[in-house]
């Protein structure tokens, strides 16, 4: 074929090879921007709203790009990027005395390059300290760690874990193996050294170095990936208990974040039963699994399951020891944000106070309410 | 060194090589029988009771080799191997009008060699037909299929699925991906052709071709592998619903076996909530997830969770639509066997009849009780 075919005139370079050849692998550009017009309409819309959701392990999301419609700062920029707007939109009207920042960066937890993961974590932590924690004393930070490499993780915890504005260590629930595994011991030693809870936030399941999304393999749709969240958290919960982490680190607190709440009830019934029958195989597990959960684990509220009626709600709350273990969170500015005004059914005063303030104050070593310290009634 | 060192006289063969060499890889025998004396006592006992639990994906078990103490036939042989003893020990005293045989062979579901898996399944099916189904008309069989290869699976279902003594198709819950995936369509087409329920029985998680035990990765202990069972079943449940399997195959019934029961309640609450928010992404899912569960899925009782009180039990039963979805099973002769005399709290007559007879009779196309057909009161 000649270069003039198809209409456009091009200068034909004199070939540097005398005999013609066949090249069997030439990469023409097929990026999303050029192939998108050829996608069916529903996928064009999903890609516009949530991005290409590639490579593997990523799913489309909910809301607008995964965010609440009204969470985008009027001055521009991504949702959650403008402290002044966050104050006006969430912290002030919802009377948030302290807010634990959890960032966005679950991608780093799937990265196969441990040193790059560590660099991303440190960069996230430094940005957070400078641009957020130093600007509003209500906000407390999470230490992002490259959990793929527990020794680098411990270094990062030791580097900033002693700061008064740091409240916890955070990792993705997507993991190489469940977090009770002894591989992670250096992380818990560092958490205990600095009296920092270890928080597992959903994300990163089935991505990069992490295990497939479920024990049945990879899932297809975003809603299935959400349905996988309690599953993955179940694995971590059982792992902490049956690997004996809380016997080795009795002061360690573990927070389960954004995987729902009430699945914990039947799960603890089952673990207690199995422990009675099989404890001979894990003799280091000295107490009922539900006891370890009660003393050493905490669960945040969002997204809480809607029970068929109030009676079931109350019994589920009892079964998970909510008075000791439950802590409110909003997931601001994500699309399934839970307002503290309506996230939960009406709770009695004492339970409300534990869930919306005191349980968090206890594990994050935060002071009592300023209004109370100033002698005002709350 | 000379062969005479160490005391024993041996004939030194004249070397066939003039110059001496170093061989860097010589396999001496280190089987379990020779290394066992060097294991700590607790592992010697576990290996004696459950076998070596190797290679990967296998765990130690409970009871005596995983079986009830009194389930071993007095005439010798493995538990569950002697029909006469099974009749005397379980079928007759427990007034079992029909019993669905589920065999033992979950290993074949992890085998990477699809053709060998298919051969194992056919062999299991033929043995079962000849030695069990032909010997006691109370017993109905399960079609073992090589689920790794759906087309070979469909062939096996077509080969024997039309027999009157075949009640269902059975697979392990350990899988390459969740069973709602379209990869498995040929299996469901065959199930529907022969009006056979598709039963997912726990087993094979994290073994061979199947995904790691949990979405958080491989677990360490047997009790954690049991704790993984509801997780894996959750993945299958969500997959069937959100992949739209019950829209494509409205008559298909799916049975969830031996993963517990009450985890289904909070899971359905959550799925219904998420479906309301995200159904635009899976428009083929036309009804609430809990509705599909109610009409197309069934759950067997063993091992049922022990609830804190009767009130919670009743509410959990309502939440999973037990009257329509629950079917009794004993797991005979496994160590955590549930006797029909005490597996469940007292149920009212109608519910008892649905759980202990009618729900199973409906999906397995079994007749009403003989005593009733003969005009006697049940």
XYZ file of C-alpha atoms in Angstrom:
756
model
C 0.000 0.000 0.000
C 1.123 3.504 -0.704
C 1.002 6.298 1.848
C -1.119 8.337 -0.523
C -4.012 5.880 -0.303
C -6.932 7.094 1.797
C -6.513 10.602 0.504
C -3.830 12.158 2.675
C -0.552 13.101 1.048
C 2.538 12.063 3.007
C 6.171 12.055 2.102
C 7.192 8.452 1.610
C 10.498 7.938 3.392
C 12.979 5.942 1.400
C 13.068 2.570 3.154
C 16.206 1.694 5.093
C 15.593 -1.987 4.443
C 15.728 -3.213 0.902
C 13.348 -6.148 1.437
C 9.851 -5.517 2.869
C 8.923 -7.040 6.252
C 5.946 -7.963 8.429
C 5.910 -6.518 12.006
C 3.658 -8.641 14.221
C 3.243 -6.286 17.222
C 2.605 -2.586 16.747
C 0.869 -0.681 19.577
C -1.551 1.898 18.250
C -3.123 4.156 20.861
C -6.453 2.853 22.227
C -6.874 4.974 25.362
C -10.256 5.556 26.979
C -10.679 8.953 25.311
C -10.633 7.447 21.813
C -12.560 4.235 22.525
C -15.230 5.835 24.724
C -17.481 6.908 21.822
C -17.667 3.241 20.870
C -18.835 2.091 24.326
C -22.567 1.549 24.991
C -24.183 4.611 26.549
C -24.416 3.158 30.081
C -20.665 2.544 30.212
C -19.889 5.985 28.760
C -21.872 7.431 31.664
C -20.191 5.220 34.258
C -16.745 6.119 32.939
C -17.603 9.828 32.920
C -18.792 9.640 36.516
C -16.304 7.254 38.128
C -13.353 7.101 35.762
C -12.188 4.108 33.787
C -12.140 1.816 36.876
C -9.064 0.067 35.510
C -6.825 -1.847 36.001
C -8.145 -4.938 37.805
C -9.467 -4.676 41.312
C -11.170 -1.326 40.709
C -14.936 -1.001 40.498
C -17.312 1.771 39.523
C -18.722 3.563 42.562
C -21.857 5.399 43.719
C -23.027 9.031 43.880
C -21.069 11.553 41.785
C -17.599 10.098 41.330
C -18.184 8.288 44.620
C -19.001 11.560 46.424
C -22.084 13.377 47.757
C -23.424 15.913 45.295
C -23.125 18.804 47.759
C -19.661 17.894 49.039
C -17.767 19.567 46.196
C -16.215 22.850 47.367
C -17.851 25.882 45.689
C -14.344 27.253 45.133
C -13.555 24.187 43.029
C -11.383 21.143 43.571
C -12.228 17.582 44.603
C -14.697 16.742 47.389
C -12.937 16.805 50.749
C -10.084 18.981 49.466
C -11.101 22.307 51.036
C -10.888 22.585 54.821
C -12.963 25.770 55.009
C -15.824 24.137 53.114
C -15.552 20.948 55.173
C -15.831 23.064 58.324
C -18.899 24.877 57.021
C -20.526 21.818 55.460
C -19.846 19.168 58.083
C -17.661 19.930 61.133
C -19.509 23.051 62.371
C -23.168 22.182 61.711
C -22.744 18.628 63.008
C -20.913 19.834 66.134
C -17.928 17.571 65.471
C -15.631 18.046 68.459
C -12.991 15.745 66.976
C -12.764 14.230 63.514
C -10.436 11.400 62.549
C -9.064 11.967 59.044
C -8.809 8.821 56.944
C -7.834 10.245 53.529
C -8.400 8.461 50.270
C -5.287 6.507 49.557
C -6.217 2.833 49.522
C -4.377 2.356 46.199
C -1.000 2.375 47.922
C -2.027 -0.756 49.813
C -2.172 -2.797 46.641
C 1.107 -1.588 45.172
C 3.617 -4.364 44.653
C 6.579 -1.983 45.030
C 7.032 -1.819 48.809
C 9.406 1.139 48.746
C 7.068 3.172 46.540
C 4.178 2.247 48.850
C 6.237 3.514 51.804
C 7.045 6.764 49.982
C 3.352 7.297 49.146
C 2.387 6.716 52.777
C 4.972 9.158 54.103
C 3.913 11.762 51.517
C 0.244 11.319 52.497
C 1.121 11.635 56.176
C 3.254 14.755 55.686
C 0.614 16.443 53.518
C -2.038 15.649 56.132
C 0.027 17.020 59.005
C 0.873 20.243 57.177
C -2.393 21.019 55.405
C -4.992 19.609 57.812
C -3.847 18.761 61.333
C -1.920 22.024 61.698
C -4.941 24.024 60.464
C -7.760 22.763 62.692
C -7.121 21.261 66.108
C -10.382 19.272 65.892
C -8.826 17.051 63.260
C -6.658 14.073 64.176
C -4.610 12.065 61.746
C -4.150 8.429 60.727
C -0.696 7.004 60.032
C -0.787 5.504 56.553
C 1.611 2.564 56.451
C 2.911 0.302 53.670
C 1.366 -2.774 55.281
C 2.892 -4.960 52.564
C 6.167 -4.563 54.479
C 5.654 -4.610 58.254
C 9.148 -3.381 59.130
C 8.876 -0.287 56.936
C 5.407 0.150 58.441
C 6.785 0.111 61.981
C 9.379 2.707 60.977
C 6.665 5.060 59.769
C 4.628 4.534 62.936
C 7.716 5.270 65.038
C 8.483 8.331 62.936
C 5.206 10.169 63.579
C 3.162 7.973 65.943
C 4.204 9.954 69.015
C 2.611 13.193 67.764
C -0.377 14.467 69.736
C -2.318 15.061 66.504
C -2.000 11.430 65.384
C -4.870 9.190 66.516
C -4.443 5.825 64.822
C -2.729 3.651 62.256
C -4.794 2.831 59.161
C -4.646 0.106 56.520
C -6.895 -1.239 53.769
C -8.964 -4.367 54.405
C -7.574 -5.807 51.181
C -4.542 -7.756 52.324
C -2.036 -10.441 51.448
C -3.229 -12.512 54.373
C -5.506 -11.687 57.306
C -4.124 -9.141 59.757
C -3.860 -11.489 62.713
C -1.020 -13.284 60.924
C 2.306 -13.062 62.763
C 3.878 -11.505 59.705
C 2.349 -8.228 60.895
C 3.750 -8.350 64.451
C 6.159 -5.408 63.981
C 3.143 -3.220 63.196
C 1.344 -4.151 66.430
C 4.484 -3.719 68.484
C 4.709 -0.173 67.113
C 0.982 0.490 67.670
C 1.296 -0.591 71.284
C 4.496 1.468 71.756
C 2.584 4.591 70.770
C -0.816 3.569 72.139
C -2.415 3.848 68.694
C -5.436 1.823 67.552
C -5.023 -0.208 64.364
C -7.849 0.628 61.988
C -8.859 -1.552 59.059
C -10.767 0.486 56.494
C -12.498 -1.211 53.568
C -10.701 -0.881 50.255
C -8.055 -2.526 48.149
C -9.757 -5.938 48.120
C -8.709 -7.939 45.096
C -6.293 -5.228 43.996
C -2.584 -5.605 43.283
C -0.769 -7.713 45.875
C -3.963 -8.316 47.843
C -5.991 -11.557 47.770
C -8.952 -11.940 45.380
C -12.008 -9.988 46.530
C -13.739 -12.965 48.141
C -12.933 -16.497 49.223
C -14.932 -17.553 46.170
C -12.754 -15.470 43.832
C -13.082 -12.137 42.032
C -16.501 -10.516 41.796
C -18.010 -8.741 38.804
C -19.954 -5.693 39.962
C -19.419 -2.786 42.359
C -22.380 -3.879 44.470
C -20.780 -7.318 44.854
C -17.537 -5.661 45.935
C -19.521 -3.826 48.623
C -21.142 -7.128 49.584
C -17.624 -8.539 49.949
C -16.673 -6.020 52.640
C -18.184 -7.803 55.641
C -16.644 -11.038 54.351
C -13.115 -9.638 54.341
C -13.615 -8.008 57.732
C -14.853 -11.363 59.108
C -11.568 -12.908 58.049
C -9.575 -10.208 59.847
C -11.731 -10.440 62.977
C -11.285 -14.226 63.246
C -7.606 -13.942 62.447
C -6.899 -11.471 65.269
C -8.689 -13.696 67.743
C -7.461 -17.147 66.719
C -3.878 -16.081 66.069
C -3.872 -14.836 69.667
C -2.955 -11.228 68.824
C -4.837 -9.877 71.843
C -3.032 -12.280 74.147
C 0.311 -11.028 72.797
C -0.820 -7.376 72.719
C -3.554 -7.040 75.359
C -3.727 -3.252 75.056
C -4.079 -3.232 71.274
C -7.360 -1.879 69.925
C -8.518 -2.804 66.429
C -11.169 -0.758 64.605
C -13.275 -2.239 61.778
C -14.350 0.542 59.447
C -17.044 0.770 56.765
C -17.905 -2.910 56.419
C -21.278 -2.698 58.152
C -22.024 -3.645 61.713
C -24.663 -6.262 62.394
C -23.007 -9.160 60.567
C -20.845 -9.241 63.700
C -23.722 -10.632 65.809
C -24.318 -14.037 64.154
C -20.615 -14.255 63.412
C -19.710 -14.020 67.106
C -22.399 -16.604 67.976
C -20.737 -18.954 65.545
C -17.155 -18.240 66.643
C -18.072 -18.813 70.291
C -19.650 -22.173 69.411
C -16.705 -23.336 67.330
C -14.225 -22.186 69.962
C -15.951 -24.358 72.566
C -15.554 -27.393 70.309
C -12.099 -26.694 68.891
C -10.148 -24.663 71.436
C -7.754 -27.552 71.958
C -6.230 -26.656 68.574
C -5.650 -23.000 69.535
C -4.853 -23.220 73.259
C -3.494 -19.663 73.294
C -7.055 -18.386 72.775
C -8.009 -18.252 76.438
C -11.344 -16.451 76.307
C -14.495 -16.702 74.222
C -14.034 -14.939 70.859
C -16.862 -12.544 71.710
C -14.954 -11.476 74.834
C -11.912 -10.451 72.802
C -14.168 -8.607 70.408
C -15.767 -6.764 73.286
C -12.512 -5.695 74.930
C -10.175 -5.206 71.983
C -12.206 -4.424 68.878
C -14.342 -1.503 67.841
C -16.675 -1.005 64.904
C -17.700 2.253 63.245
C -21.310 2.832 62.275
C -21.350 3.760 58.601
C -22.954 2.051 56.663
C -25.183 0.514 59.311
C -27.733 -2.086 58.246
C -31.422 -1.185 58.443
C -33.122 -3.812 60.606
C -36.728 -4.953 60.014
C -37.845 -3.320 63.254
C -36.668 -1.593 66.417
C -36.712 -4.786 68.461
C -34.255 -6.491 66.132
C -32.094 -3.350 66.156
C -31.873 -3.375 69.950
C -31.020 -7.054 70.057
C -28.363 -6.696 67.384
C -26.883 -3.781 69.345
C -26.759 -5.964 72.454
C -25.235 -8.872 70.572
C -22.318 -6.775 69.336
C -21.852 -5.034 72.722
C -22.515 -1.694 71.005
C -22.309 0.232 74.254
C -18.625 -0.629 74.428
C -17.692 -1.299 70.828
C -19.602 1.031 68.510
C -18.295 4.424 67.367
C -20.033 6.874 65.074
C -18.527 7.791 61.717
C -19.974 9.667 58.746
C -17.733 8.647 55.815
C -17.813 12.303 54.701
C -17.765 13.213 51.766
C -18.513 9.846 50.200
C -21.843 9.303 48.493
C -23.227 7.050 51.209
C -22.418 9.619 53.938
C -24.303 9.034 57.191
C -25.500 12.207 58.863
C -25.196 12.068 62.666
C -28.723 13.485 62.678
C -30.253 10.393 61.103
C -27.762 7.573 60.815
C -29.177 5.648 63.783
C -32.588 5.182 65.398
C -33.055 7.168 68.614
C -30.713 5.852 71.313
C -31.044 6.364 75.045
C -28.775 9.113 76.407
C -26.079 6.878 77.774
C -25.797 4.721 74.666
C -25.894 7.793 72.414
C -23.031 9.322 74.351
C -20.937 6.144 74.151
C -21.502 5.742 70.413
C -21.196 9.405 69.412
C -18.380 10.415 71.734
C -17.020 8.402 74.607
C -16.013 5.123 72.967
C -13.909 7.049 70.457
C -12.519 9.407 73.111
C -11.419 6.366 75.113
C -9.460 4.569 72.412
C -8.111 7.718 70.736
C -7.116 9.229 74.122
C -9.152 12.357 73.491
C -10.361 14.646 76.330
C -13.949 14.906 77.471
C -16.182 17.465 75.791
C -14.972 21.052 76.058
C -18.461 22.144 77.083
C -18.296 19.713 79.995
C -14.785 20.746 80.983
C -15.969 24.377 80.961
C -18.696 23.380 83.394
C -21.580 23.558 80.930
C -24.152 20.840 80.561
C -23.789 18.925 77.348
C 34.992 -40.379 53.949
C 35.032 -44.124 53.751
C 31.917 -46.251 53.837
C 33.340 -48.096 56.815
C 33.171 -45.003 59.028
C 30.364 -45.054 61.561
C 30.886 -48.750 62.201
C 28.942 -50.482 59.443
C 30.881 -52.469 56.888
C 29.759 -51.868 53.306
C 31.212 -52.942 50.038
C 32.693 -49.861 48.440
C 31.710 -49.891 44.788
C 34.492 -48.979 42.463
C 33.568 -45.459 41.259
C 32.565 -45.064 37.660
C 33.913 -41.544 37.631
C 37.601 -41.030 38.165
C 37.309 -37.573 39.694
C 35.059 -37.038 42.753
C 32.034 -34.737 42.458
C 29.598 -32.724 44.537
C 25.854 -33.402 43.935
C 23.795 -30.431 45.087
C 20.291 -31.989 45.154
C 19.713 -35.445 46.581
C 16.221 -36.278 47.876
C 16.353 -38.421 50.992
C 12.977 -39.674 52.252
C 11.364 -37.360 54.847
C 7.789 -38.660 54.864
C 5.439 -38.058 57.772
C 6.110 -41.504 59.244
C 9.802 -40.756 59.777
C 9.549 -37.103 60.819
C 6.529 -37.544 63.124
C 8.586 -38.580 66.170
C 10.354 -35.226 65.872
C 7.124 -33.182 65.901
C 5.892 -31.632 69.181
C 3.344 -33.856 70.919
C 0.290 -31.745 69.993
C 1.055 -32.047 66.289
C 1.755 -35.779 66.565
C -1.723 -36.121 68.028
C -3.333 -33.931 65.361
C -1.621 -35.877 62.582
C -2.661 -39.193 64.129
C -6.269 -38.030 64.334
C -6.748 -36.057 61.109
C -3.883 -37.082 58.846
C -1.069 -34.880 57.646
C -3.431 -32.123 56.415
C -1.099 -31.469 53.488
C -0.687 -30.082 50.878
C -1.906 -26.480 51.086
C -5.557 -25.732 51.528
C -6.122 -28.624 53.933
C -6.743 -28.068 57.640
C -6.937 -30.339 60.654
C -10.530 -31.109 61.604
C -12.682 -31.896 64.664
C -13.925 -35.039 66.397
C -12.175 -38.300 65.537
C -10.715 -37.836 62.070
C -13.532 -35.352 61.480
C -16.177 -37.934 62.440
C -18.481 -38.672 65.376
C -17.007 -41.255 67.741
C -19.986 -43.589 67.384
C -20.312 -43.307 63.616
C -17.627 -45.895 62.810
C -19.236 -49.174 61.685
C -18.687 -51.978 64.228
C -17.789 -54.241 61.272
C -14.898 -51.892 60.470
C -14.264 -49.393 57.684
C -14.564 -45.609 57.559
C -17.492 -43.697 59.072
C -20.361 -43.538 56.592
C -19.100 -46.527 54.611
C -21.590 -49.165 55.812
C -25.215 -48.760 54.738
C -26.553 -51.260 57.282
C -24.926 -49.402 60.141
C -26.067 -46.021 58.780
C -29.630 -47.383 58.669
C -29.421 -48.627 62.249
C -27.520 -45.623 63.601
C -29.248 -42.759 61.816
C -31.907 -43.437 59.153
C -34.196 -45.724 61.188
C -34.076 -44.149 64.671
C -34.380 -40.618 63.285
C -37.279 -41.593 61.011
C -35.532 -40.281 57.908
C -38.034 -40.721 55.081
C -35.562 -39.429 52.510
C -31.863 -38.702 52.860
C -29.807 -36.733 50.333
C -26.339 -38.276 49.984
C -23.541 -35.734 49.656
C -20.452 -37.976 49.825
C -17.025 -36.764 50.831
C -15.258 -35.782 47.675
C -14.526 -32.084 47.861
C -10.891 -32.698 46.825
C -11.890 -33.190 43.197
C -13.141 -29.602 43.128
C -9.643 -28.226 43.652
C -7.914 -30.442 41.119
C -6.258 -28.482 38.326
C -6.620 -31.413 35.875
C -10.161 -30.931 34.558
C -10.333 -34.316 32.882
C -9.182 -36.125 36.005
C -11.730 -34.127 38.021
C -14.436 -35.246 35.589
C -13.332 -38.876 35.875
C -13.378 -38.673 39.696
C -16.886 -37.203 39.618
C -18.221 -39.895 37.298
C -16.592 -42.603 39.429
C -18.149 -41.133 42.592
C -21.545 -40.940 40.925
C -21.403 -44.512 39.601
C -20.261 -45.898 42.958
C -23.073 -44.013 44.696
C -25.746 -45.268 42.289
C -24.602 -48.884 42.542
C -23.746 -49.188 46.232
C -26.199 -46.783 47.835
C -29.126 -45.566 45.739
C -29.872 -49.072 44.433
C -29.763 -50.490 47.974
C -32.121 -48.177 49.887
C -34.903 -46.251 48.172
C -34.864 -43.634 50.951
C -31.522 -42.381 49.682
C -31.260 -39.868 46.843
C -28.058 -38.911 45.104
C -26.134 -35.745 44.227
C -24.467 -35.352 40.847
C -20.797 -34.574 41.490
C -19.537 -32.360 38.681
C -16.096 -31.048 37.687
C -17.200 -27.434 38.178
C -13.802 -26.251 36.973
C -15.076 -27.038 33.471
C -18.763 -26.154 33.034
C -19.186 -27.994 29.735
C -17.896 -31.283 31.115
C -20.114 -30.590 34.122
C -23.195 -30.197 31.952
C -22.369 -33.484 30.207
C -22.298 -35.309 33.546
C -25.592 -33.721 34.596
C -27.165 -34.741 31.303
C -25.735 -38.245 31.650
C -27.440 -39.092 34.969
C -29.555 -36.076 35.920
C -32.746 -37.621 34.562
C -32.647 -40.564 36.986
C -35.408 -40.675 39.590
C -32.867 -41.409 42.338
C -30.859 -38.236 41.622
C -31.971 -35.225 43.650
C -29.480 -32.421 43.015
C -26.169 -31.252 41.602
C -23.433 -30.574 44.162
C -20.227 -28.513 44.158
C -17.728 -27.223 46.715
C -17.983 -23.629 47.931
C -14.294 -23.199 47.130
C -14.332 -21.853 43.576
C -12.376 -20.074 40.897
C -14.904 -17.274 40.928
C -18.330 -16.934 42.535
C -21.001 -19.230 41.109
C -23.180 -16.472 39.709
C -20.503 -15.814 37.099
C -21.678 -16.443 33.526
C -18.825 -18.896 33.077
C -21.044 -21.421 34.855
C -24.121 -20.961 32.635
C -23.911 -24.417 31.009
C -24.282 -25.929 34.485
C -27.469 -23.997 35.241
C -28.921 -24.774 31.838
C -28.426 -28.456 32.629
C -29.849 -28.099 36.161
C -32.964 -26.456 34.786
C -33.263 -29.080 32.016
C -33.456 -31.792 34.656
C -35.187 -29.748 37.367
C -32.281 -30.300 39.778
C -31.314 -27.852 42.531
C -27.698 -26.636 42.538
C -26.190 -27.212 45.972
C -23.081 -25.448 47.222
C -21.499 -27.427 50.045
C -18.644 -25.960 52.089
C -15.221 -27.329 51.245
C -12.296 -26.790 48.944
C -11.793 -23.136 49.910
C -8.214 -22.053 49.276
C -7.367 -25.436 47.753
C -5.869 -26.094 44.324
C -7.469 -24.026 41.573
C -9.830 -22.319 44.008
C -9.377 -18.766 45.338
C -7.586 -18.145 48.645
C -9.737 -19.061 51.655
C -10.898 -15.500 52.348
C -10.925 -12.125 50.647
C -8.149 -11.215 53.084
C -6.010 -14.169 51.979
C -5.174 -17.607 53.355
C -5.989 -18.374 56.985
C -3.867 -20.265 59.493
C -6.066 -22.503 61.636
C -8.936 -24.935 61.099
C -11.251 -22.787 63.202
C -10.496 -19.824 60.921
C -11.292 -21.962 57.892
C -14.676 -22.727 59.476
C -15.111 -19.013 60.159
C -14.434 -18.443 56.454
C -17.409 -20.553 55.381
C -20.131 -17.938 55.738
C -17.839 -15.461 53.973
C -17.469 -17.633 50.897
C -21.190 -18.420 50.859
C -21.934 -14.673 51.054
C -19.916 -14.184 47.897
C -21.892 -16.893 46.085
C -25.229 -15.559 47.320
C -24.480 -12.002 46.116
C -23.077 -13.303 42.861
C -26.219 -15.296 41.976
C -28.388 -12.274 42.648
C -26.356 -9.475 41.064
C -25.295 -11.471 38.015
C -29.005 -11.974 37.380
C -28.898 -15.787 37.393
C -32.457 -16.049 38.715
C -33.720 -13.751 35.983
C -32.091 -16.000 33.365
C -33.117 -19.221 35.166
C -36.255 -18.376 37.168
C -36.903 -22.002 38.137
C -33.365 -22.665 39.387
C -33.058 -23.423 43.104
C -29.722 -22.937 44.877
C -28.996 -24.600 48.227
C -26.359 -23.218 50.635
C -25.022 -26.054 52.755
C -23.043 -26.155 56.018
C -21.995 -22.509 56.221
C -24.339 -21.555 59.056
C -27.650 -19.818 58.705
C -28.198 -16.565 60.543
C -25.438 -14.542 58.872
C -27.972 -14.381 56.049
C -30.209 -11.970 58.006
C -27.938 -8.901 58.332
C -26.454 -9.723 54.930
C -29.842 -9.468 53.228
C -30.580 -6.198 55.075
C -27.379 -4.814 53.632
C -27.911 -6.137 50.106
C -31.414 -4.688 49.982
C -30.091 -1.277 51.061
C -27.254 -1.266 48.538
C -29.550 -2.455 45.763
C -31.841 0.525 46.360
C -28.887 2.875 45.940
C -27.024 1.124 43.136
C -29.555 -0.794 41.056
C -28.894 1.496 38.104
C -25.601 -0.366 37.623
C -27.269 -3.808 37.543
C -30.602 -3.083 35.852
C -31.224 -6.776 35.215
C -31.734 -7.242 38.976
C -35.438 -6.440 39.020
C -36.399 -7.390 42.576
C -34.964 -6.792 46.038
C -32.095 -9.225 46.729
C -34.028 -10.665 49.685
C -36.897 -11.536 47.321
C -34.608 -13.621 45.100
C -33.209 -15.298 48.184
C -36.698 -16.122 49.342
C -37.886 -17.595 46.066
C -34.745 -19.190 44.642
C -32.369 -20.043 47.476
C -32.508 -22.525 50.321
C -30.294 -22.995 53.355
C -29.689 -26.165 55.341
C -29.604 -26.027 59.119
C -26.351 -27.602 60.215
C -24.394 -25.978 61.901
C -26.999 -23.486 63.087
C -25.842 -20.597 65.272
C -26.969 -20.536 68.917
C -28.721 -17.216 69.509
C -28.593 -15.376 72.859
C -32.301 -16.038 73.460
C -35.469 -17.365 71.882
C -36.657 -13.927 70.817
C -33.553 -13.354 68.727
C -33.911 -16.858 67.269
C -37.464 -16.149 66.143
C -36.488 -12.826 64.612
C -33.548 -14.322 62.776
C -35.829 -17.081 61.461
C -38.245 -14.423 60.179
C -35.448 -12.384 58.628
C -34.218 -15.310 56.545
C -37.776 -16.438 55.629
C -37.063 -19.784 57.296
C -40.575 -21.041 56.664
C -39.832 -21.066 52.946
C -36.038 -21.329 52.825
C -34.775 -23.550 55.643
C -34.255 -27.311 55.313
C -32.996 -29.671 57.990
C -29.721 -31.537 57.546
C -27.635 -33.535 59.996
C -24.154 -33.653 58.393
C -23.999 -37.333 59.427
C -21.417 -38.791 60.267
C -19.262 -35.676 60.725
C -18.153 -34.708 64.215
C -20.479 -31.716 64.438
C -23.535 -33.839 63.481
C -26.848 -32.207 64.383
C -29.434 -34.631 65.711
C -32.963 -33.853 64.465
C -34.001 -34.368 68.103
C -32.076 -31.346 69.357
C -30.620 -29.297 66.522
C -33.248 -26.572 66.781
C -35.339 -25.010 69.532
C -38.955 -26.150 69.568
C -40.762 -24.963 66.434
C -44.492 -24.664 65.949
C -46.003 -27.563 63.981
C -46.271 -25.801 60.658
C -42.726 -24.410 60.748
C -41.329 -27.743 61.955
C -42.984 -29.506 59.058
C -41.638 -27.019 56.505
C -38.085 -27.222 57.871
C -37.955 -30.974 58.521
C -39.874 -32.160 55.463
C -41.857 -30.017 53.102
C -39.298 -27.447 51.910
C -36.965 -30.267 50.893
C -39.787 -32.330 49.382
C -40.742 -29.311 47.266
C -37.365 -28.588 45.713
C -36.265 -32.234 45.428
C -39.646 -33.251 43.949
C -40.200 -35.883 46.643
C -43.671 -37.229 47.517
C -45.539 -36.431 50.705
C -44.979 -38.645 53.720
C -45.857 -42.304 53.177
C -47.776 -42.336 56.456
C -49.935 -39.497 55.132
C -50.419 -41.124 51.757
C -51.486 -44.296 53.578
C -54.085 -42.259 55.411
C -52.367 -42.248 58.788
C -51.860 -39.104 60.825
C -48.289 -37.927 60.918
